[in-house]
Short mmCIF file of C-alpha atoms and ligand atoms in Angstrom, two decimals:
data_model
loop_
_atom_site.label_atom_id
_atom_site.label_comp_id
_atom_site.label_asym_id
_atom_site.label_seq_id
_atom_site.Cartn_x
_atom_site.Cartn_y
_atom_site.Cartn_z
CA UNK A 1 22.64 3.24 -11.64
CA UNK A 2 20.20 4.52 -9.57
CA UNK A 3 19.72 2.50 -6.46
CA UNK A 4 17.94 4.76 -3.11
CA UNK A 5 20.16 4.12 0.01
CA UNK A 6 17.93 5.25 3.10
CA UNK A 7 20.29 4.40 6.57
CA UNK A 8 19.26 6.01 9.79
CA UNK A 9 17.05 8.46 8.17
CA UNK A 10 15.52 10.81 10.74
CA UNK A 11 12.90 14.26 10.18
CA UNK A 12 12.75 16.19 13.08
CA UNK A 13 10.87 19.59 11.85
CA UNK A 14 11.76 23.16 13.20
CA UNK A 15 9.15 22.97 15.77
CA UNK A 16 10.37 20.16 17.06
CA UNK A 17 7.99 17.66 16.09
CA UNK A 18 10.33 14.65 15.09
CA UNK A 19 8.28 12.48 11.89
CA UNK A 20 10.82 10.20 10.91
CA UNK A 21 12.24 7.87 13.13
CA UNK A 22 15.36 6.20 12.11
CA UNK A 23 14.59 4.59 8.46
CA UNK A 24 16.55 2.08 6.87
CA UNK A 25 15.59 1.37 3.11
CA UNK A 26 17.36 -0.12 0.22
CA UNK A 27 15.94 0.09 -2.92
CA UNK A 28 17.02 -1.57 -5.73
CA UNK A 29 17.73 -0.05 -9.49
CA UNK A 30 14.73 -0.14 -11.14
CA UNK A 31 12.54 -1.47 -8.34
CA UNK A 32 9.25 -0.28 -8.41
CA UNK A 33 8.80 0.90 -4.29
CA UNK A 34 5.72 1.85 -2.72
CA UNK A 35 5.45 3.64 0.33
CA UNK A 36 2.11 3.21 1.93
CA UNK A 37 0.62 4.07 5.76
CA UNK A 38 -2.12 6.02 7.21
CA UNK A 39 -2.45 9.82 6.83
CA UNK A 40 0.58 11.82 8.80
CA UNK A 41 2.74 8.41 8.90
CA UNK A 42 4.91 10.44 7.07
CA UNK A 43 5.29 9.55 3.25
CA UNK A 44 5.59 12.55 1.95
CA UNK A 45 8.16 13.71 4.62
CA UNK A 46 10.22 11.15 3.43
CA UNK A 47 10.01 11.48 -0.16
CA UNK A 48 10.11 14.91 0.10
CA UNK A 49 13.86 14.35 2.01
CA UNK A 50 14.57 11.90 -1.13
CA UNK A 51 13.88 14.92 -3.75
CA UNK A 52 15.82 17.52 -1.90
CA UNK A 53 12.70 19.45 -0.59
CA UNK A 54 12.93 18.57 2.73
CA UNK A 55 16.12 18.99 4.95
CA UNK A 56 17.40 15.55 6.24
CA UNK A 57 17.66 15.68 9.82
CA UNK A 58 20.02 13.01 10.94
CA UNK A 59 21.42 9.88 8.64
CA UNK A 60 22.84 9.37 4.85
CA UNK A 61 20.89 9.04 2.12
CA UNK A 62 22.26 7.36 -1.23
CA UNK A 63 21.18 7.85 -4.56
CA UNK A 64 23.48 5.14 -7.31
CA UNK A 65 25.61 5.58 -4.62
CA UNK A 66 26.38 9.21 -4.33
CA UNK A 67 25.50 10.40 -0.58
CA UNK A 68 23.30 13.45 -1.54
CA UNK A 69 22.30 14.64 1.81
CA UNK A 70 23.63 17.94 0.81
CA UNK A 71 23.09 18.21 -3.25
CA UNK A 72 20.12 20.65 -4.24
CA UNK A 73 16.87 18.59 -5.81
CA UNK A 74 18.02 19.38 -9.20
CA UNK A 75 21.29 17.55 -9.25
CA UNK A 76 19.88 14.11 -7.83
CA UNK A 77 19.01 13.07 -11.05
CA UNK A 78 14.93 12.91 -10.12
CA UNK A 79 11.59 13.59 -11.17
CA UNK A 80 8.58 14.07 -8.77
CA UNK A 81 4.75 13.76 -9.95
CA UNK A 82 2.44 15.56 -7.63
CA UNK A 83 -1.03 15.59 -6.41
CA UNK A 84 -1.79 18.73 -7.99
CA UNK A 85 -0.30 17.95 -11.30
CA UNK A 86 1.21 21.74 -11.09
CA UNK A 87 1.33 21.97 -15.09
CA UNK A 88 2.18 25.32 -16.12
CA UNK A 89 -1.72 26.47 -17.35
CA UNK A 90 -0.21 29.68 -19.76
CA UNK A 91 1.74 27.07 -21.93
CA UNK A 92 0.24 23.86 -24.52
CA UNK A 93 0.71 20.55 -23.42
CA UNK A 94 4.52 20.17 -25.20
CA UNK A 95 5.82 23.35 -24.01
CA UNK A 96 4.73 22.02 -20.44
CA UNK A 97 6.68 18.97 -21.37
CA UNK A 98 9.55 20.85 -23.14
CA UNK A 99 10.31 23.99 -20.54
CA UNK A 100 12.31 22.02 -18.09
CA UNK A 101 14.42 20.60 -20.92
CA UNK A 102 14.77 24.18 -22.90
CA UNK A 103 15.81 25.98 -18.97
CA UNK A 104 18.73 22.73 -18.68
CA UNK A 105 20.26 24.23 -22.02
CA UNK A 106 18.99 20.78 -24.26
CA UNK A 107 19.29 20.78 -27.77
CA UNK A 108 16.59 21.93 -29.40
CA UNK A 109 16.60 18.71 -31.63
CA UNK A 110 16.72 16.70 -28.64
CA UNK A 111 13.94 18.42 -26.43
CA UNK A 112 11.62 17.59 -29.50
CA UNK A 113 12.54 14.12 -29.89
CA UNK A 114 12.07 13.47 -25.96
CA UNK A 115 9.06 15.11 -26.31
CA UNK A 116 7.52 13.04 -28.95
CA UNK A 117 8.45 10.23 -27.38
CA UNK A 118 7.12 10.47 -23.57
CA UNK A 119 3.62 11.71 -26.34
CA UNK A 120 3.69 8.32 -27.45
CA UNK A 121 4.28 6.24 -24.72
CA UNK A 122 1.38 8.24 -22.88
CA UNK A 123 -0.50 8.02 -25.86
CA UNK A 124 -0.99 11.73 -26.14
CA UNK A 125 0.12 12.98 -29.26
CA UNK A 126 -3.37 14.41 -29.74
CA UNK A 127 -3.11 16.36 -26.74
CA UNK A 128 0.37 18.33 -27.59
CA UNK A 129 -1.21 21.45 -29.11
CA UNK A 130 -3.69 22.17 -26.17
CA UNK A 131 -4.01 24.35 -22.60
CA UNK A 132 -4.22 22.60 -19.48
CA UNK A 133 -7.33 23.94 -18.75
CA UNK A 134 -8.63 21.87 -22.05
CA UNK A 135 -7.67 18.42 -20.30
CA UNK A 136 -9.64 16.50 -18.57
CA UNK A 137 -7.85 15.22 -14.71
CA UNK A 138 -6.82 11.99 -16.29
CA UNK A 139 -5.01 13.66 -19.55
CA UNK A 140 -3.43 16.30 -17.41
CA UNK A 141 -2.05 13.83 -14.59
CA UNK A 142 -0.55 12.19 -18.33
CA UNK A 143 0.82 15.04 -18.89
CA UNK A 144 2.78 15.72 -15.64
CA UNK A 145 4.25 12.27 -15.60
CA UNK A 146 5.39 12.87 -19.26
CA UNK A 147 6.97 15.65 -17.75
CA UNK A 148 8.99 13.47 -15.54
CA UNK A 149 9.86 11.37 -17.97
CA UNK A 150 11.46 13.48 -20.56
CA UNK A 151 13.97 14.52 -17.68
CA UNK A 152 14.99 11.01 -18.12
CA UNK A 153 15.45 10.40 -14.58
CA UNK A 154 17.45 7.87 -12.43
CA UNK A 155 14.18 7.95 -9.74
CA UNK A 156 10.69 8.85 -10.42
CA UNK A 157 9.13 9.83 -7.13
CA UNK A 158 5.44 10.04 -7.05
CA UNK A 159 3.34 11.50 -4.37
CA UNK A 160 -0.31 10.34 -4.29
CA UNK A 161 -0.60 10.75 -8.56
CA UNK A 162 -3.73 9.45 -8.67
CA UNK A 163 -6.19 10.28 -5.75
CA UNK A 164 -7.71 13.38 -7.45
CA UNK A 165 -9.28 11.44 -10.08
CA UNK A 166 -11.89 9.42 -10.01
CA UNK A 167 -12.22 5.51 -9.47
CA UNK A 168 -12.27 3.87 -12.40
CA UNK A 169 -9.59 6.23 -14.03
CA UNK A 170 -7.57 5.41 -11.20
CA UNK A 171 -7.60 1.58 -11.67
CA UNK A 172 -7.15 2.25 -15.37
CA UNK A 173 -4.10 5.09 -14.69
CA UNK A 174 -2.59 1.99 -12.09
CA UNK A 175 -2.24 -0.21 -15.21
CA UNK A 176 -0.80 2.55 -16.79
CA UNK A 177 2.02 3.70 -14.84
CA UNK A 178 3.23 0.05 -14.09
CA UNK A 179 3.12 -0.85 -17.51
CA UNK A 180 5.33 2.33 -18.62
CA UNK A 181 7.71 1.70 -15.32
CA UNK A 182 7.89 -2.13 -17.18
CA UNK A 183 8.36 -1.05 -20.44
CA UNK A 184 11.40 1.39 -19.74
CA UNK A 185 12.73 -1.16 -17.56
CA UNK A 186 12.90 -3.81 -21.00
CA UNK A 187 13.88 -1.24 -23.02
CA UNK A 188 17.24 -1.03 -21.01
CA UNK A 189 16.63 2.62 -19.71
CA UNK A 190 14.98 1.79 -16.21
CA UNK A 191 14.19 4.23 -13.70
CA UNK A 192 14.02 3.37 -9.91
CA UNK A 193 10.25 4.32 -8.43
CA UNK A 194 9.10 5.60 -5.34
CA UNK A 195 5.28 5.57 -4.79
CA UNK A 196 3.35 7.08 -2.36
CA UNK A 197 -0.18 6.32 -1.48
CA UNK A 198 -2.80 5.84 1.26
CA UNK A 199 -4.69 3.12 -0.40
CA UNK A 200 -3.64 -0.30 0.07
CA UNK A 201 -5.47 -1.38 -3.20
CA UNK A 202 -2.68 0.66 -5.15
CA UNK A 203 0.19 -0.37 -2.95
CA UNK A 204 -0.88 -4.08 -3.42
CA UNK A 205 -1.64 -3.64 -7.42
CA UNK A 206 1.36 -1.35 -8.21
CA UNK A 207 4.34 -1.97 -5.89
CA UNK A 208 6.91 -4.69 -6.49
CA UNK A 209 7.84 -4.21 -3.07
CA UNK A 210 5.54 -2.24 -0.50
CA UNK A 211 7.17 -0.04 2.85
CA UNK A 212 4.55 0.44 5.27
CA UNK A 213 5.26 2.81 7.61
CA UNK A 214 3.33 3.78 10.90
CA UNK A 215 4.29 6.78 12.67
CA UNK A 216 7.65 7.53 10.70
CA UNK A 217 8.35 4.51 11.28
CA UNK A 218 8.75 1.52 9.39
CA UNK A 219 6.56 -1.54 10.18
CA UNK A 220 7.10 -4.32 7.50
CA UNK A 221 9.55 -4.03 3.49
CA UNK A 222 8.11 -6.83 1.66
CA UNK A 223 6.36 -8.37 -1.59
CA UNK A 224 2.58 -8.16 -1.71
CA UNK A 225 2.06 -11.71 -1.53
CA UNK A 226 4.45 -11.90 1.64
CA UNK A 227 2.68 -8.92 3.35
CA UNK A 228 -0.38 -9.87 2.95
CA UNK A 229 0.55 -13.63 3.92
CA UNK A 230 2.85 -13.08 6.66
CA UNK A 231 2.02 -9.56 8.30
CA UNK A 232 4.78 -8.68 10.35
CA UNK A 233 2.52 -7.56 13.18
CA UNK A 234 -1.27 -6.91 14.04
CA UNK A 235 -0.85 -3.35 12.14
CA UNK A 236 0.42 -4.77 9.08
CA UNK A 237 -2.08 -7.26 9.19
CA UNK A 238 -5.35 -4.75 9.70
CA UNK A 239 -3.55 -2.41 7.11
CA UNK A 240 -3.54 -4.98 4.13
CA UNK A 241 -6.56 -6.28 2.93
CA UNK A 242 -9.84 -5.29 2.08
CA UNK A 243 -11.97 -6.56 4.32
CA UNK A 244 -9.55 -6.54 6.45
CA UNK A 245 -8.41 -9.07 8.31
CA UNK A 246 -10.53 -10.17 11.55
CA UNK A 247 -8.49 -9.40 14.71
CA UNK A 248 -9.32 -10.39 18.63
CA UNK A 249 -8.05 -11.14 21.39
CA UNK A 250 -7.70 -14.99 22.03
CA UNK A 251 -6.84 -16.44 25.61
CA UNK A 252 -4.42 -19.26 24.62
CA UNK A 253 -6.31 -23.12 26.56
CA UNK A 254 -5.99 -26.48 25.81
CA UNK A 255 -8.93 -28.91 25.43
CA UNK A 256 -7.69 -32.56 25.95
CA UNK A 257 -4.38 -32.59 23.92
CA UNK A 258 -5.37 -29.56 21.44
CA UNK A 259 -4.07 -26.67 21.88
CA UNK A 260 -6.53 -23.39 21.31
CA UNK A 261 -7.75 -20.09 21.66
CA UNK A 262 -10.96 -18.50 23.15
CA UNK A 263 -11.96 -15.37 21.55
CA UNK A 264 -12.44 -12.85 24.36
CA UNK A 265 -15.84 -11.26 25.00
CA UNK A 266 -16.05 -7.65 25.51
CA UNK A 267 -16.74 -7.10 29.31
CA UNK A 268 -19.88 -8.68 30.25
CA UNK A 269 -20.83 -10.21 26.86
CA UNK A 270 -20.97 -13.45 25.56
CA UNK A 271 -17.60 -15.65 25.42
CA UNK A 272 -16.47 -16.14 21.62
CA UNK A 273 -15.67 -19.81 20.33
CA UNK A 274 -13.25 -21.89 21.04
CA UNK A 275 -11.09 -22.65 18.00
CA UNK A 276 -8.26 -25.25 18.17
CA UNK A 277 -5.02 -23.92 16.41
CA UNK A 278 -3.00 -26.13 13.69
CA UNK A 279 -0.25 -27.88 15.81
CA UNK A 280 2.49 -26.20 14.00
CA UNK A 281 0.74 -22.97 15.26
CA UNK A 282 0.12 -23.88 18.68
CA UNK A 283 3.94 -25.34 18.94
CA UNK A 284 5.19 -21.35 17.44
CA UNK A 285 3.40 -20.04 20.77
CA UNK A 286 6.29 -18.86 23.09
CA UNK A 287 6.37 -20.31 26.46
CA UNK A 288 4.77 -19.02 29.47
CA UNK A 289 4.69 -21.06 32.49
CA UNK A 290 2.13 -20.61 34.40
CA UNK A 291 0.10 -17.61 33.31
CA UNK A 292 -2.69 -17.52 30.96
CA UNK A 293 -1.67 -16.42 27.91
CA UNK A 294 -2.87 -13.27 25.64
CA UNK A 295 -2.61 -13.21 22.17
CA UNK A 296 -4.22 -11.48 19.59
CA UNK A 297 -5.53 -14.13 16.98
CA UNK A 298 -6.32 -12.91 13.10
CA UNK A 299 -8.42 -14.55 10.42
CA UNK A 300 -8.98 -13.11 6.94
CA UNK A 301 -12.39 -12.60 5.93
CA UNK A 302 -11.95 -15.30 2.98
CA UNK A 303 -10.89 -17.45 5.18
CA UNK A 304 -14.02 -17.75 7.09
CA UNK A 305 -17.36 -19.68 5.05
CA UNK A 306 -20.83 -20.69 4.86
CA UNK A 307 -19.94 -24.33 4.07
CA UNK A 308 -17.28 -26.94 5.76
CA UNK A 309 -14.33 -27.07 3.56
CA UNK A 310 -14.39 -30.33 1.16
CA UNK A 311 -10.97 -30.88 2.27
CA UNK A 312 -11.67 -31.00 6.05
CA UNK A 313 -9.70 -28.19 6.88
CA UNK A 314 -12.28 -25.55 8.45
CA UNK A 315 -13.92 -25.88 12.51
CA UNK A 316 -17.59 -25.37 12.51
CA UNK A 317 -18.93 -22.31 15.07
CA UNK A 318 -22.59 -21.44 15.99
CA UNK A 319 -22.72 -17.71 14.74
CA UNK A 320 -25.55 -14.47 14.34
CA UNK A 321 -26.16 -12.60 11.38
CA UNK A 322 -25.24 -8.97 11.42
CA UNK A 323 -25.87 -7.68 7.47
CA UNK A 324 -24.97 -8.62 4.28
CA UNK A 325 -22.78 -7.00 1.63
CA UNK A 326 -23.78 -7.69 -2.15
CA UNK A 327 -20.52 -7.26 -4.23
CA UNK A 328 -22.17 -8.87 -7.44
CA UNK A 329 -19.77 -12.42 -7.41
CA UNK A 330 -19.10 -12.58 -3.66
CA UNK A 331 -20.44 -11.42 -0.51
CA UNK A 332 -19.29 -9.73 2.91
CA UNK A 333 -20.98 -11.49 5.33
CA UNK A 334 -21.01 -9.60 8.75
CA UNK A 335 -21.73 -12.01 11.50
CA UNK A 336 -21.15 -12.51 15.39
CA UNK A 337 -19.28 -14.70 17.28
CA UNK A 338 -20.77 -14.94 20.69
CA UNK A 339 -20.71 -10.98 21.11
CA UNK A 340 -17.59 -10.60 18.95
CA UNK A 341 -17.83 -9.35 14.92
CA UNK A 342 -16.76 -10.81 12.21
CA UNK A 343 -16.47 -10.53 8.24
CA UNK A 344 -17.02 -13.52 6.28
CA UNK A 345 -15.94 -12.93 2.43
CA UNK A 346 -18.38 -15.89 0.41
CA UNK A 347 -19.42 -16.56 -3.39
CA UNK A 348 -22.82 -15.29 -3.89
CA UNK A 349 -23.79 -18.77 -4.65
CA UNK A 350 -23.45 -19.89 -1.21
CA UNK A 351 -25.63 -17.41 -0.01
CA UNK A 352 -28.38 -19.47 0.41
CA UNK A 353 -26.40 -21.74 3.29
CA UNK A 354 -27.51 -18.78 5.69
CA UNK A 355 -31.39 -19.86 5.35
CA UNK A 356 -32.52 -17.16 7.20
CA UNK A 357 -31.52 -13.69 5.93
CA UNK A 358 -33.09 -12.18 8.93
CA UNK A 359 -30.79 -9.99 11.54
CA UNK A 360 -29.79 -12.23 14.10
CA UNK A 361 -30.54 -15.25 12.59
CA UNK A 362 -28.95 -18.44 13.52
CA UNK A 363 -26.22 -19.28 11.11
CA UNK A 364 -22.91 -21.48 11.22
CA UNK A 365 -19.61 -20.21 10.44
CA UNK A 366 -16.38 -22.36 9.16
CA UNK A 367 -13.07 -21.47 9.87
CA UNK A 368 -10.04 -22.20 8.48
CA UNK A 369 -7.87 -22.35 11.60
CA UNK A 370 -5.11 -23.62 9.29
CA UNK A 371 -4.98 -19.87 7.68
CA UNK A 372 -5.00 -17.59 11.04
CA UNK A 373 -2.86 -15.27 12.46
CA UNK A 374 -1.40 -15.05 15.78
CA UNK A 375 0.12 -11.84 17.30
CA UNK A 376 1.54 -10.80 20.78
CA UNK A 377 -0.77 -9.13 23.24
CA UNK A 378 1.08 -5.96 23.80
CA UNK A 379 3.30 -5.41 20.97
CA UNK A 380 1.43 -6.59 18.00
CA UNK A 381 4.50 -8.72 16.81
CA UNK A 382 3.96 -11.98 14.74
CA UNK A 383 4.35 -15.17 16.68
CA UNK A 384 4.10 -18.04 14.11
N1 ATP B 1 6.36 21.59 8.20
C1 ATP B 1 5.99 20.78 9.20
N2 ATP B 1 6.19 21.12 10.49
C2 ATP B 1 5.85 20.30 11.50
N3 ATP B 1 5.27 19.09 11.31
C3 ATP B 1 5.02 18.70 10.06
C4 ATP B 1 5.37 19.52 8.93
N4 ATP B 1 5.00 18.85 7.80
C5 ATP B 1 4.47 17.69 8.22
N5 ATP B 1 4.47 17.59 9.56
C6 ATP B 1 3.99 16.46 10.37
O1 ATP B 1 4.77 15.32 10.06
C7 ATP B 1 3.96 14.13 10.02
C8 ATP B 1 4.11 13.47 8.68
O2 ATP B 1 3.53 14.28 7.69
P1 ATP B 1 3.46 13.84 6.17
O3 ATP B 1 2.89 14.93 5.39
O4 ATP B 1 4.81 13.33 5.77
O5 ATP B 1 2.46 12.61 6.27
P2 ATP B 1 1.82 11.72 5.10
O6 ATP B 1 2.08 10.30 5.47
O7 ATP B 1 2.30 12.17 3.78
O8 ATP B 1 0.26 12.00 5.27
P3 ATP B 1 -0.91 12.14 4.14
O9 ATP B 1 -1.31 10.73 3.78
O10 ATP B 1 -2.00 12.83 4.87
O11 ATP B 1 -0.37 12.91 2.98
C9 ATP B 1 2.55 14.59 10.34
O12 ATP B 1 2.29 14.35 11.70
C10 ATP B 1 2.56 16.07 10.02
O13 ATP B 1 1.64 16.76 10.82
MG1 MG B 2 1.37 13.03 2.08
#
């Protein structure tokens, strides 16, 4: 049992700069969690305050349902992977991996069994008889997450593993980690994860839930799917997703009986479209008598194409050419809407549709109203 209990979790450091702001966070034995947010949103703080490094500030803090608020880092039952790796470089690969065990007082026969066997789920065995300094970054991060698992934790908690190597061994490390989080899990000796990262391509790849947190505070606790489907506000939204996500303001009018938006220029620009919103949309708009209304209206870049939908379900707009992104299958299309930018995301094949590939060219854009986003004004919160 090793479930992470988070309720009113606050940071206030001894300068009196408060980074945590009240955090409530279950998560559940053997969940794979990801904590994701811009730089100084305070991940690490709070991870930190999970392993014991960190002094909690105000709150309770569970781990399998043992307040620990006041236990040293060694008796949580956890196992951090750093950055840095921070392998011992005087010792070979299996004393690295042994040391901690040998210090606890383990059996000898039992620090070389756990040994062997975090070597073969990591696939290292070959690497047991070396010095760090003989391992490439991708072996030696191995290495000190094999460390973390011969503890035999209740929670792994991981602070930005992977951003000192390089891109394709991070993809490849991803697959990796979730796979050995999965097969400990089936093998009936599951350990609860906590993830950090700054890249939303990990958080959305890894995670089986994702915390994004703003500020030290936290802005939406959700499946991938559901975060990037249903941002809980405009930060969520602009967070997840690569493009991301479109956002402008929209004055809310009607034109006959449809209810839409007009994107709003910059001052003194060019007006934006009019788009009419799906009537289940337009009926989720609160009610404001009298007053124009603000909002701030969202569209994902695949949402938006060179040709009309064969369904019916996009609204044709005039649009300019900005540039062009070649991805190799698809295409970021960067185009304006009166003055206002806009990504398009578009299979290379329909390239062509723009005839002219000239800056400013003349172009039309379709939009599939039925996928956008609506947000309030001034606080950014989903309304439909
Ligand atoms: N010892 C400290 N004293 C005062 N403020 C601190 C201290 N450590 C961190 N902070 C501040 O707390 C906030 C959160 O820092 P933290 O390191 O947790 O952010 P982070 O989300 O991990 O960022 P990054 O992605 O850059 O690693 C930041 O504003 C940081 O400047
Ligand atoms: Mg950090």
């Amino acid at each position: 049992m090793a479930a992470l209990s988070l309720r009113k979790i606050e940071k206030t450091y001894p300068n009196g700069f408060k980074a945590v702001h009240g955090v409530d966070l279950e998560v559940r034995d053997g969940e794979f969690m990801v904590f994701v947010g811009p730089s100084g949103c305070a991940k690490s703080t709070l991870l930190r305050m999970i392993a014991g490094l960190e002094r909690i500030t105000g709150g309770d803090l569970h781990i399998g349902g043992q307040r620990v608020n006041d236990l040293p880092p060694k008796q949580r039952g956890i196992a951090m992977v750093f950055q840095n790796y921070a392998l011992y470089p005087h010792m070979k690969v299996a004393e690295n991996l042994s040391f901690g065990l040998k210090l606890a007082g383990t059996p000898k026969a039992e620090v070389q069994q756990r040994v062997q066997e975090a070597a073969r789920l990591l696939e290292m065995e070959h690497l047991l008889d070396r010095y760090p300094k003989q391992l490439s970054g991708g072996q030696a991060q191995r290495v000190a997450v094999g460390r973390a698992i011969v503890k035999k934790p209740g929670v792994f908690l991981f602070d930005e593993p992977l951003s000192n190597l390089d891109a394709k061994l991070r993809a490849s490390m991803r697959v990796r980690l979730t796979d050995l989080h999965r097969t400990l899990r089936e093998q009936g000796r599951g350990a609860t994860a906590v993830y950090v990262t700054h890249d939303q391509v990990e958080a959305m790849t890894m995670g089986e839930r994702i915390c994004v947190l703003k500020d030290g505070v936290i802005q939406q606790v959700d499946t991938p799917t559901a975060l990037y489907d249903r941002p809980a506000n405009a930060f969520v939204a602009g967070f997840i997703g690569s493009p991301e996500m479109n956002i402008h303001a929209a004055d809310v009018s009607g034109q006959g009986d449809v209810i839409g938006v007009r994107l709003r220029p910059t001052d003194g620009e060019l007006p934006g479209p009019w788009l009419p919103l799906p009537d289940a949309t337009a009926a989720a708009l609160p009610e404001r008598a009298g007053a124009p209304q603000t909002v701030r209206f969202g569209l994902r870049p695949e949402h938006i194409g060179l040709r009309a939908r064969a369904d019916g379900r996009s609204f044709a707009v005039a649009a300019r050419l900005r540039s062009v992104e070649h991805m190799g299958n698809e295409v970021f299309v960067h185009l304006l809407l009166g003055s206002l930018p806009v990504t398009a995301r578009v299979p290379a094949e329909d390239l062509p549709l723009l005839g002219s590939a000239e800056r400013g060219a003349a172009c039309t854009a379709h939009l599939q109203m039925t996928a956008c986003h609506l947000f309030d004004a001034d606080s950014g919160v989903r309304l439909c």
